[in-house]
mmCIF file of C-alpha atoms in Angstrom:
data_model
loop_
_atom_site.group_PDB
_atom_site.id
_atom_site.type_symbol
_atom_site.label_atom_id
_atom_site.label_comp_id
_atom_site.label_asym_id
_atom_site.label_seq_id
_atom_site.Cartn_x
_atom_site.Cartn_y
_atom_site.Cartn_z
ATOM 1 C CA UNK A 702 -12.878 -20.971 2.906
ATOM 2 C CA UNK A 703 -14.697 -21.046 6.693
ATOM 3 C CA UNK A 704 -13.476 -17.499 8.342
ATOM 4 C CA UNK A 705 -11.775 -17.501 11.331
ATOM 5 C CA UNK A 706 -13.034 -15.399 13.986
ATOM 6 C CA UNK A 707 -9.891 -14.772 15.474
ATOM 7 C CA UNK A 708 -7.808 -14.537 12.736
ATOM 8 C CA UNK A 709 -7.123 -10.032 12.126
ATOM 9 C CA UNK A 710 -5.283 -9.181 8.310
ATOM 10 C CA UNK A 711 -3.749 -5.453 9.528
ATOM 11 C CA UNK A 712 -2.635 -3.486 6.633
ATOM 12 C CA UNK A 713 -0.692 -0.146 7.960
ATOM 13 C CA UNK A 714 0.430 2.397 4.770
ATOM 14 C CA UNK A 715 3.091 3.938 3.695
ATOM 15 C CA UNK A 716 1.702 8.164 5.665
ATOM 16 C CA UNK A 717 1.540 5.619 8.458
ATOM 17 C CA UNK A 718 4.878 4.374 8.908
ATOM 18 C CA UNK A 719 6.935 7.887 8.094
ATOM 19 C CA UNK A 720 7.296 11.229 8.210
ATOM 20 C CA UNK A 721 6.571 14.452 5.895
ATOM 21 C CA UNK A 722 10.714 13.641 4.741
ATOM 22 C CA UNK A 723 10.376 9.723 4.445
ATOM 23 C CA UNK A 724 12.301 8.703 6.959
ATOM 24 C CA UNK A 725 9.870 5.858 9.659
ATOM 25 C CA UNK A 726 8.572 7.575 11.690
ATOM 26 C CA UNK A 727 9.673 5.686 14.865
ATOM 27 C CA UNK A 728 7.577 6.639 17.397
ATOM 28 C CA UNK A 729 4.417 5.076 15.485
ATOM 29 C CA UNK A 730 6.010 2.594 14.987
ATOM 30 C CA UNK A 731 6.589 1.967 18.692
ATOM 31 C CA UNK A 732 2.726 2.301 19.248
ATOM 32 C CA UNK A 733 1.711 0.163 16.220
ATOM 33 C CA UNK A 734 4.118 -2.980 18.043
ATOM 34 C CA UNK A 735 2.968 -2.296 21.147
ATOM 35 C CA UNK A 736 -0.950 -3.148 20.448
ATOM 36 C CA UNK A 737 -0.174 -5.321 17.667
ATOM 37 C CA UNK A 738 1.939 -7.416 20.157
ATOM 38 C CA UNK A 739 -1.049 -7.272 22.344
ATOM 39 C CA UNK A 740 -3.600 -8.074 20.305
ATOM 40 C CA UNK A 741 -1.452 -11.441 19.119
ATOM 41 C CA UNK A 742 -1.528 -12.358 23.168
ATOM 42 C CA UNK A 743 -5.575 -12.002 23.761
ATOM 43 C CA UNK A 744 -5.893 -15.445 21.257
ATOM 44 C CA UNK A 745 -5.606 -13.944 18.649
ATOM 45 C CA UNK A 746 -3.958 -14.576 15.051
ATOM 46 C CA UNK A 747 -2.660 -11.617 13.314
ATOM 47 C CA UNK A 748 -1.596 -11.360 10.020
ATOM 48 C CA UNK A 749 0.473 -7.311 9.463
ATOM 49 C CA UNK A 750 0.710 -6.245 4.877
ATOM 50 C CA UNK A 751 3.464 -3.680 5.289
ATOM 51 C CA UNK A 752 3.547 -0.966 2.959
ATOM 52 C CA UNK A 753 6.237 1.054 3.088
ATOM 53 C CA UNK A 754 9.057 0.023 1.617
ATOM 54 C CA UNK A 755 10.378 1.964 -1.386
ATOM 55 C CA UNK A 756 9.396 5.559 0.574
ATOM 56 C CA UNK A 757 11.722 4.238 3.178
ATOM 57 C CA UNK A 758 14.265 3.155 0.538
ATOM 58 C CA UNK A 759 14.525 6.639 -1.109
ATOM 59 C CA UNK A 760 14.774 8.178 2.558
ATOM 60 C CA UNK A 761 17.559 6.026 3.854
ATOM 61 C CA UNK A 762 19.505 6.253 0.661
ATOM 62 C CA UNK A 763 19.035 9.680 0.375
ATOM 63 C CA UNK A 764 17.402 10.868 -2.433
ATOM 64 C CA UNK A 765 16.342 14.416 -3.078
ATOM 65 C CA UNK A 766 12.418 13.080 -4.151
ATOM 66 C CA UNK A 767 10.102 9.963 -4.836
ATOM 67 C CA UNK A 768 12.223 7.876 -7.542
ATOM 68 C CA UNK A 769 10.232 7.573 -10.742
ATOM 69 C CA UNK A 770 12.563 5.299 -12.873
ATOM 70 C CA UNK A 771 11.081 1.557 -12.167
ATOM 71 C CA UNK A 772 14.706 -0.294 -11.515
ATOM 72 C CA UNK A 773 15.075 3.308 -9.388
ATOM 73 C CA UNK A 774 11.864 2.554 -7.311
ATOM 74 C CA UNK A 775 12.710 -1.417 -6.678
ATOM 75 C CA UNK A 776 15.852 -0.712 -6.179
ATOM 76 C CA UNK A 777 14.363 2.010 -3.005
ATOM 77 C CA UNK A 778 12.468 -1.063 -2.697
ATOM 78 C CA UNK A 779 15.263 -3.436 -1.496
ATOM 79 C CA UNK A 780 16.221 -0.669 0.520
ATOM 80 C CA UNK A 781 13.662 -0.005 2.447
ATOM 81 C CA UNK A 782 12.470 -3.806 2.887
ATOM 82 C CA UNK A 783 15.456 -4.809 4.789
ATOM 83 C CA UNK A 784 15.161 -1.588 7.177
ATOM 84 C CA UNK A 785 11.451 -1.971 7.886
ATOM 85 C CA UNK A 786 12.434 -5.870 8.813
ATOM 86 C CA UNK A 787 14.761 -4.817 10.832
ATOM 87 C CA UNK A 788 12.522 -2.444 12.833
ATOM 88 C CA UNK A 789 9.875 -3.985 12.587
ATOM 89 C CA UNK A 790 11.978 -7.144 14.764
ATOM 90 C CA UNK A 791 13.577 -5.074 16.586
ATOM 91 C CA UNK A 792 10.500 -3.802 17.783
ATOM 92 C CA UNK A 793 8.560 -6.623 17.935
ATOM 93 C CA UNK A 794 11.107 -8.448 20.161
ATOM 94 C CA UNK A 795 10.821 -5.523 22.884
ATOM 95 C CA UNK A 796 6.870 -6.861 23.171
ATOM 96 C CA UNK A 797 8.006 -10.352 23.372
ATOM 97 C CA UNK A 798 6.410 -11.489 19.586
ATOM 98 C CA UNK A 799 8.426 -13.042 16.551
ATOM 99 C CA UNK A 800 8.274 -11.977 13.040
ATOM 100 C CA UNK A 801 8.312 -13.615 9.354
ATOM 101 C CA UNK A 802 8.451 -11.676 5.786
ATOM 102 C CA UNK A 803 6.271 -13.429 3.354
ATOM 103 C CA UNK A 804 6.757 -11.121 -0.342
ATOM 104 C CA UNK A 805 4.580 -12.307 -2.922
ATOM 105 C CA UNK A 806 3.791 -11.531 -6.399
ATOM 106 C CA UNK A 807 0.517 -12.975 -8.756
ATOM 107 C CA UNK A 808 2.085 -16.155 -9.445
ATOM 108 C CA UNK A 809 1.810 -17.170 -5.700
ATOM 109 C CA UNK A 810 -1.591 -16.864 -5.130
ATOM 110 C CA UNK A 811 -2.991 -17.936 -8.648
ATOM 111 C CA UNK A 812 -0.013 -21.427 -9.142
ATOM 112 C CA UNK A 813 -1.185 -23.648 -6.952
ATOM 113 C CA UNK A 814 0.958 -25.267 -6.304
ATOM 114 C CA UNK A 815 3.062 -22.319 -4.840
ATOM 115 C CA UNK A 816 -0.784 -22.020 -3.106
ATOM 116 C CA UNK A 817 -0.497 -24.798 -1.214
ATOM 117 C CA UNK A 818 2.730 -23.632 -0.120
ATOM 118 C CA UNK A 819 2.489 -20.562 1.139
ATOM 119 C CA UNK A 820 -1.089 -21.519 2.233
ATOM 120 C CA UNK A 821 1.395 -23.370 4.342
ATOM 121 C CA UNK A 822 3.536 -21.532 5.444
ATOM 122 C CA UNK A 823 1.009 -19.474 7.271
ATOM 123 C CA UNK A 824 -0.091 -22.021 8.984
ATOM 124 C CA UNK A 825 3.065 -22.875 10.543
ATOM 125 C CA UNK A 826 3.398 -19.256 11.868
ATOM 126 C CA UNK A 827 0.236 -18.229 13.188
ATOM 127 C CA UNK A 828 0.123 -21.606 15.066
ATOM 128 C CA UNK A 829 3.442 -21.247 15.980
ATOM 129 C CA UNK A 830 2.178 -17.725 17.704
ATOM 130 C CA UNK A 831 4.604 -15.788 15.322
ATOM 131 C CA UNK A 832 3.052 -12.500 13.373
ATOM 132 C CA UNK A 833 3.740 -12.424 9.500
ATOM 133 C CA UNK A 834 4.420 -9.955 7.789
ATOM 134 C CA UNK A 835 2.897 -9.192 4.267
ATOM 135 C CA UNK A 836 4.873 -6.521 0.972
ATOM 136 C CA UNK A 837 3.955 -7.588 -2.476
ATOM 137 C CA UNK A 838 8.094 -8.775 -3.505
ATOM 138 C CA UNK A 839 8.606 -4.774 -5.416
ATOM 139 C CA UNK A 840 11.963 -5.268 -5.463
ATOM 140 C CA UNK A 841 11.601 -7.757 -9.190
ATOM 141 C CA UNK A 842 7.685 -7.359 -9.842
ATOM 142 C CA UNK A 843 6.291 -4.655 -11.090
ATOM 143 C CA UNK A 844 3.036 -4.852 -11.120
ATOM 144 C CA UNK A 845 2.500 -2.944 -7.981
ATOM 145 C CA UNK A 846 4.153 -0.239 -8.907
ATOM 146 C CA UNK A 847 3.734 0.525 -12.655
ATOM 147 C CA UNK A 848 1.870 -2.432 -14.298
ATOM 148 C CA UNK A 849 -2.012 -2.123 -15.284
ATOM 149 C CA UNK A 850 -1.682 -6.300 -14.960
ATOM 150 C CA UNK A 851 -2.163 -5.906 -11.846
ATOM 151 C CA UNK A 852 -3.637 -8.672 -9.792
ATOM 152 C CA UNK A 853 -3.287 -6.561 -6.392
ATOM 153 C CA UNK A 854 -2.849 -3.177 -8.009
ATOM 154 C CA UNK A 855 -1.796 -1.739 -4.249
ATOM 155 C CA UNK A 856 -1.603 -2.994 -0.612
ATOM 156 C CA UNK A 857 -4.730 -2.025 0.178
ATOM 157 C CA UNK A 858 -6.076 -4.364 -2.492
ATOM 158 C CA UNK A 859 -3.281 -7.206 -1.519
ATOM 159 C CA UNK A 860 -4.926 -7.217 1.680
ATOM 160 C CA UNK A 861 -7.898 -8.178 0.604
ATOM 161 C CA UNK A 862 -6.721 -11.212 -0.680
ATOM 162 C CA UNK A 863 -5.029 -12.095 2.201
ATOM 163 C CA UNK A 864 -7.292 -12.171 3.686
ATOM 164 C CA UNK A 865 -9.611 -14.077 2.085
ATOM 165 C CA UNK A 866 -7.201 -16.513 1.062
ATOM 166 C CA UNK A 867 -5.812 -16.947 5.361
ATOM 167 C CA UNK A 868 -10.060 -16.936 5.666
ATOM 168 C CA UNK A 869 -9.578 -13.969 8.153
ATOM 169 C CA UNK A 870 -12.986 -12.348 10.285
ATOM 170 C CA UNK A 871 -11.611 -9.863 10.021
ATOM 171 C CA UNK A 872 -9.989 -6.254 7.538
ATOM 172 C CA UNK A 873 -8.492 -3.739 9.545
ATOM 173 C CA UNK A 874 -6.861 -1.259 6.982
ATOM 174 C CA UNK A 875 -4.989 2.177 9.125
ATOM 175 C CA UNK A 876 -4.920 5.503 6.226
ATOM 176 C CA UNK A 877 -3.795 9.043 7.561
ATOM 177 C CA UNK A 878 -7.687 9.849 7.974
ATOM 178 C CA UNK A 879 -10.569 8.448 9.741
ATOM 179 C CA UNK A 880 -12.757 6.972 7.441
ATOM 180 C CA UNK A 881 -14.659 7.290 4.838
ATOM 181 C CA UNK A 882 -16.238 10.585 3.729
ATOM 182 C CA UNK A 883 -19.061 12.087 2.401
ATOM 183 C CA UNK A 884 -16.987 14.250 0.931
ATOM 184 C CA UNK A 885 -13.364 14.689 0.619
ATOM 185 C CA UNK A 886 -12.669 16.186 4.512
ATOM 186 C CA UNK A 887 -8.709 17.472 3.884
ATOM 187 C CA UNK A 888 -10.920 20.131 0.798
ATOM 188 C CA UNK A 889 -14.646 20.525 2.182
ATOM 189 C CA UNK A 890 -14.313 21.171 6.684
ATOM 190 C CA UNK A 891 -18.895 20.250 5.974
ATOM 191 C CA UNK A 892 -17.595 16.984 5.058
ATOM 192 C CA UNK A 893 -20.026 13.715 6.432
ATOM 193 C CA UNK A 894 -17.889 10.605 8.436
ATOM 194 C CA UNK A 895 -19.503 7.133 7.308
ATOM 195 C CA UNK A 896 -19.973 4.897 10.047
ATOM 196 C CA UNK A 897 -20.880 1.989 7.898
ATOM 197 C CA UNK A 898 -21.230 1.263 4.811
ATOM 198 C CA UNK A 899 -23.923 -2.153 4.109
ATOM 199 C CA UNK A 900 -23.114 -1.544 0.028
ATOM 200 C CA UNK A 901 -20.358 -0.627 -2.012
ATOM 201 C CA UNK A 902 -22.175 1.628 -5.139
ATOM 202 C CA UNK A 903 -21.359 4.161 -7.578
ATOM 203 C CA UNK A 904 -22.496 7.260 -5.438
ATOM 204 C CA UNK A 905 -20.381 6.069 -2.445
ATOM 205 C CA UNK A 906 -17.553 5.806 -5.135
ATOM 206 C CA UNK A 907 -18.862 9.091 -6.498
ATOM 207 C CA UNK A 908 -19.006 11.442 -2.642
ATOM 208 C CA UNK A 909 -16.109 8.801 -1.348
ATOM 209 C CA UNK A 910 -12.787 10.764 -3.658
ATOM 210 C CA UNK A 911 -9.552 10.497 -2.821
ATOM 211 C CA UNK A 912 -7.459 11.790 -0.088
ATOM 212 C CA UNK A 913 -3.430 9.071 -1.294
ATOM 213 C CA UNK A 914 -1.236 11.544 0.646
ATOM 214 C CA UNK A 915 2.238 11.791 -1.665
ATOM 215 C CA UNK A 916 4.440 8.547 0.337
ATOM 216 C CA UNK A 917 1.505 6.092 -0.506
ATOM 217 C CA UNK A 918 0.160 4.881 -3.671
ATOM 218 C CA UNK A 919 -3.015 3.869 -1.753
ATOM 219 C CA UNK A 920 -6.228 6.519 -2.266
ATOM 220 C CA UNK A 921 -10.113 6.254 -0.892
ATOM 221 C CA UNK A 922 -10.636 4.088 -3.931
ATOM 222 C CA UNK A 923 -8.142 1.150 -3.715
ATOM 223 C CA UNK A 924 -9.625 0.381 -0.196
ATOM 224 C CA UNK A 925 -13.214 0.696 -1.872
ATOM 225 C CA UNK A 926 -11.743 -1.825 -4.742
ATOM 226 C CA UNK A 927 -10.495 -3.449 -0.955
ATOM 227 C CA UNK A 928 -13.345 -3.662 0.673
ATOM 228 C CA UNK A 929 -15.333 -4.795 -2.267
ATOM 229 C CA UNK A 930 -13.168 -8.042 -2.606
ATOM 230 C CA UNK A 931 -13.120 -9.002 1.536
ATOM 231 C CA UNK A 932 -16.809 -7.770 2.319
ATOM 232 C CA UNK A 933 -17.751 -10.440 -0.855
ATOM 233 C CA UNK A 934 -16.469 -13.305 0.775
ATOM 234 C CA UNK A 935 -17.764 -13.012 4.021
ATOM 235 C CA UNK A 936 -15.201 -10.426 6.177
ATOM 236 C CA UNK A 937 -16.343 -7.204 8.165
ATOM 237 C CA UNK A 938 -13.413 -4.348 6.158
ATOM 238 C CA UNK A 939 -12.863 -0.851 9.386
ATOM 239 C CA UNK A 940 -11.004 2.181 7.618
ATOM 240 C CA UNK A 941 -9.316 4.094 10.445
ATOM 241 C CA UNK A 942 -6.857 7.055 11.486
ATOM 242 C CA UNK A 943 -3.681 5.195 12.346
ATOM 243 C CA UNK A 944 -2.331 7.946 14.284
ATOM 244 C CA UNK A 945 -3.395 5.797 17.349
ATOM 245 C CA UNK A 946 -2.812 2.571 16.613
ATOM 246 C CA UNK A 947 -5.208 1.673 20.356
ATOM 247 C CA UNK A 948 -8.291 1.978 18.045
ATOM 248 C CA UNK A 949 -7.462 -1.392 17.482
ATOM 249 C CA UNK A 950 -8.680 -2.711 20.714
ATOM 250 C CA UNK A 951 -12.119 -0.062 20.397
ATOM 251 C CA UNK A 952 -12.654 -2.646 17.945
ATOM 252 C CA UNK A 953 -12.437 -6.235 18.783
ATOM 253 C CA UNK A 954 -14.450 -4.370 22.137
ATOM 254 C CA UNK A 955 -17.019 -3.657 19.208
ATOM 255 C CA UNK A 956 -17.083 0.015 19.864
ATOM 256 C CA UNK A 957 -17.580 1.803 16.939
ATOM 257 C CA UNK A 958 -14.535 2.933 15.087
ATOM 258 C CA UNK A 959 -13.477 4.284 12.208
ATOM 259 C CA UNK A 960 -16.268 3.113 8.811
ATOM 260 C CA UNK A 961 -17.196 -0.592 8.545
ATOM 261 C CA UNK A 962 -18.173 -1.962 5.381
ATOM 262 C CA UNK A 963 -20.112 -5.386 6.643
ATOM 263 C CA UNK A 964 -18.290 -8.295 5.085
ATOM 264 C CA UNK A 965 -22.095 -10.146 3.204
ATOM 265 C CA UNK A 966 -23.051 -13.105 4.446
ATOM 266 C CA UNK A 967 -22.722 -16.445 3.193
ATOM 267 C CA UNK A 968 -24.505 -19.166 2.638
#
């Protein structure tokens, strides 16, 4: 598929959307929606891949800790997904933007007929300036939660799959740190940010470490996996700190932000 220079996928993780207690970070979500509405208003096709359903659901259900049993995780996802979409709809509506929910499973991408239907839905939404908000269908699918037979593995990989599927030119992954470092910045004060990556090799994987939070499922290794898939299809991938969504504007202004994984040239 030919890449669209005006199509961007943004992935936001649980740690960006919630606070330490697991409740929605209202102020942060408002800032994110304001920026994304501004980006869409600049003429970009915008697709949002959003995590957070299980954590938000667990918080709303007043569970004392993140659920460990599959059926409780799926129950929390069902509660949390509703809450997330309610907040997204409210905030994007404040900025005069419409949103739609798409919940995916492996079959939706792998089955030819479902894939064609999904493509049609996505394109119809984008043509009508509606922002699709995508997550895996956790309430009925267990692949992201705990299966070894995963297509997406987690929402970092889901965002890469979506980027390839819809022909995006950029994938922007919002994390809870500034990008990829040469060692774990949480334990090593001398860690240096890697601003540009041309090739994801074993050396990079060995020094990147894992910096996932207790509210999300992904760490830096899942972001490297996602970047590897997307860059093979010519898509630039950027990992930036989601605490400052305005940096998305800097990316579009071609400023150096976070870590850029350079998409391979397609022949």
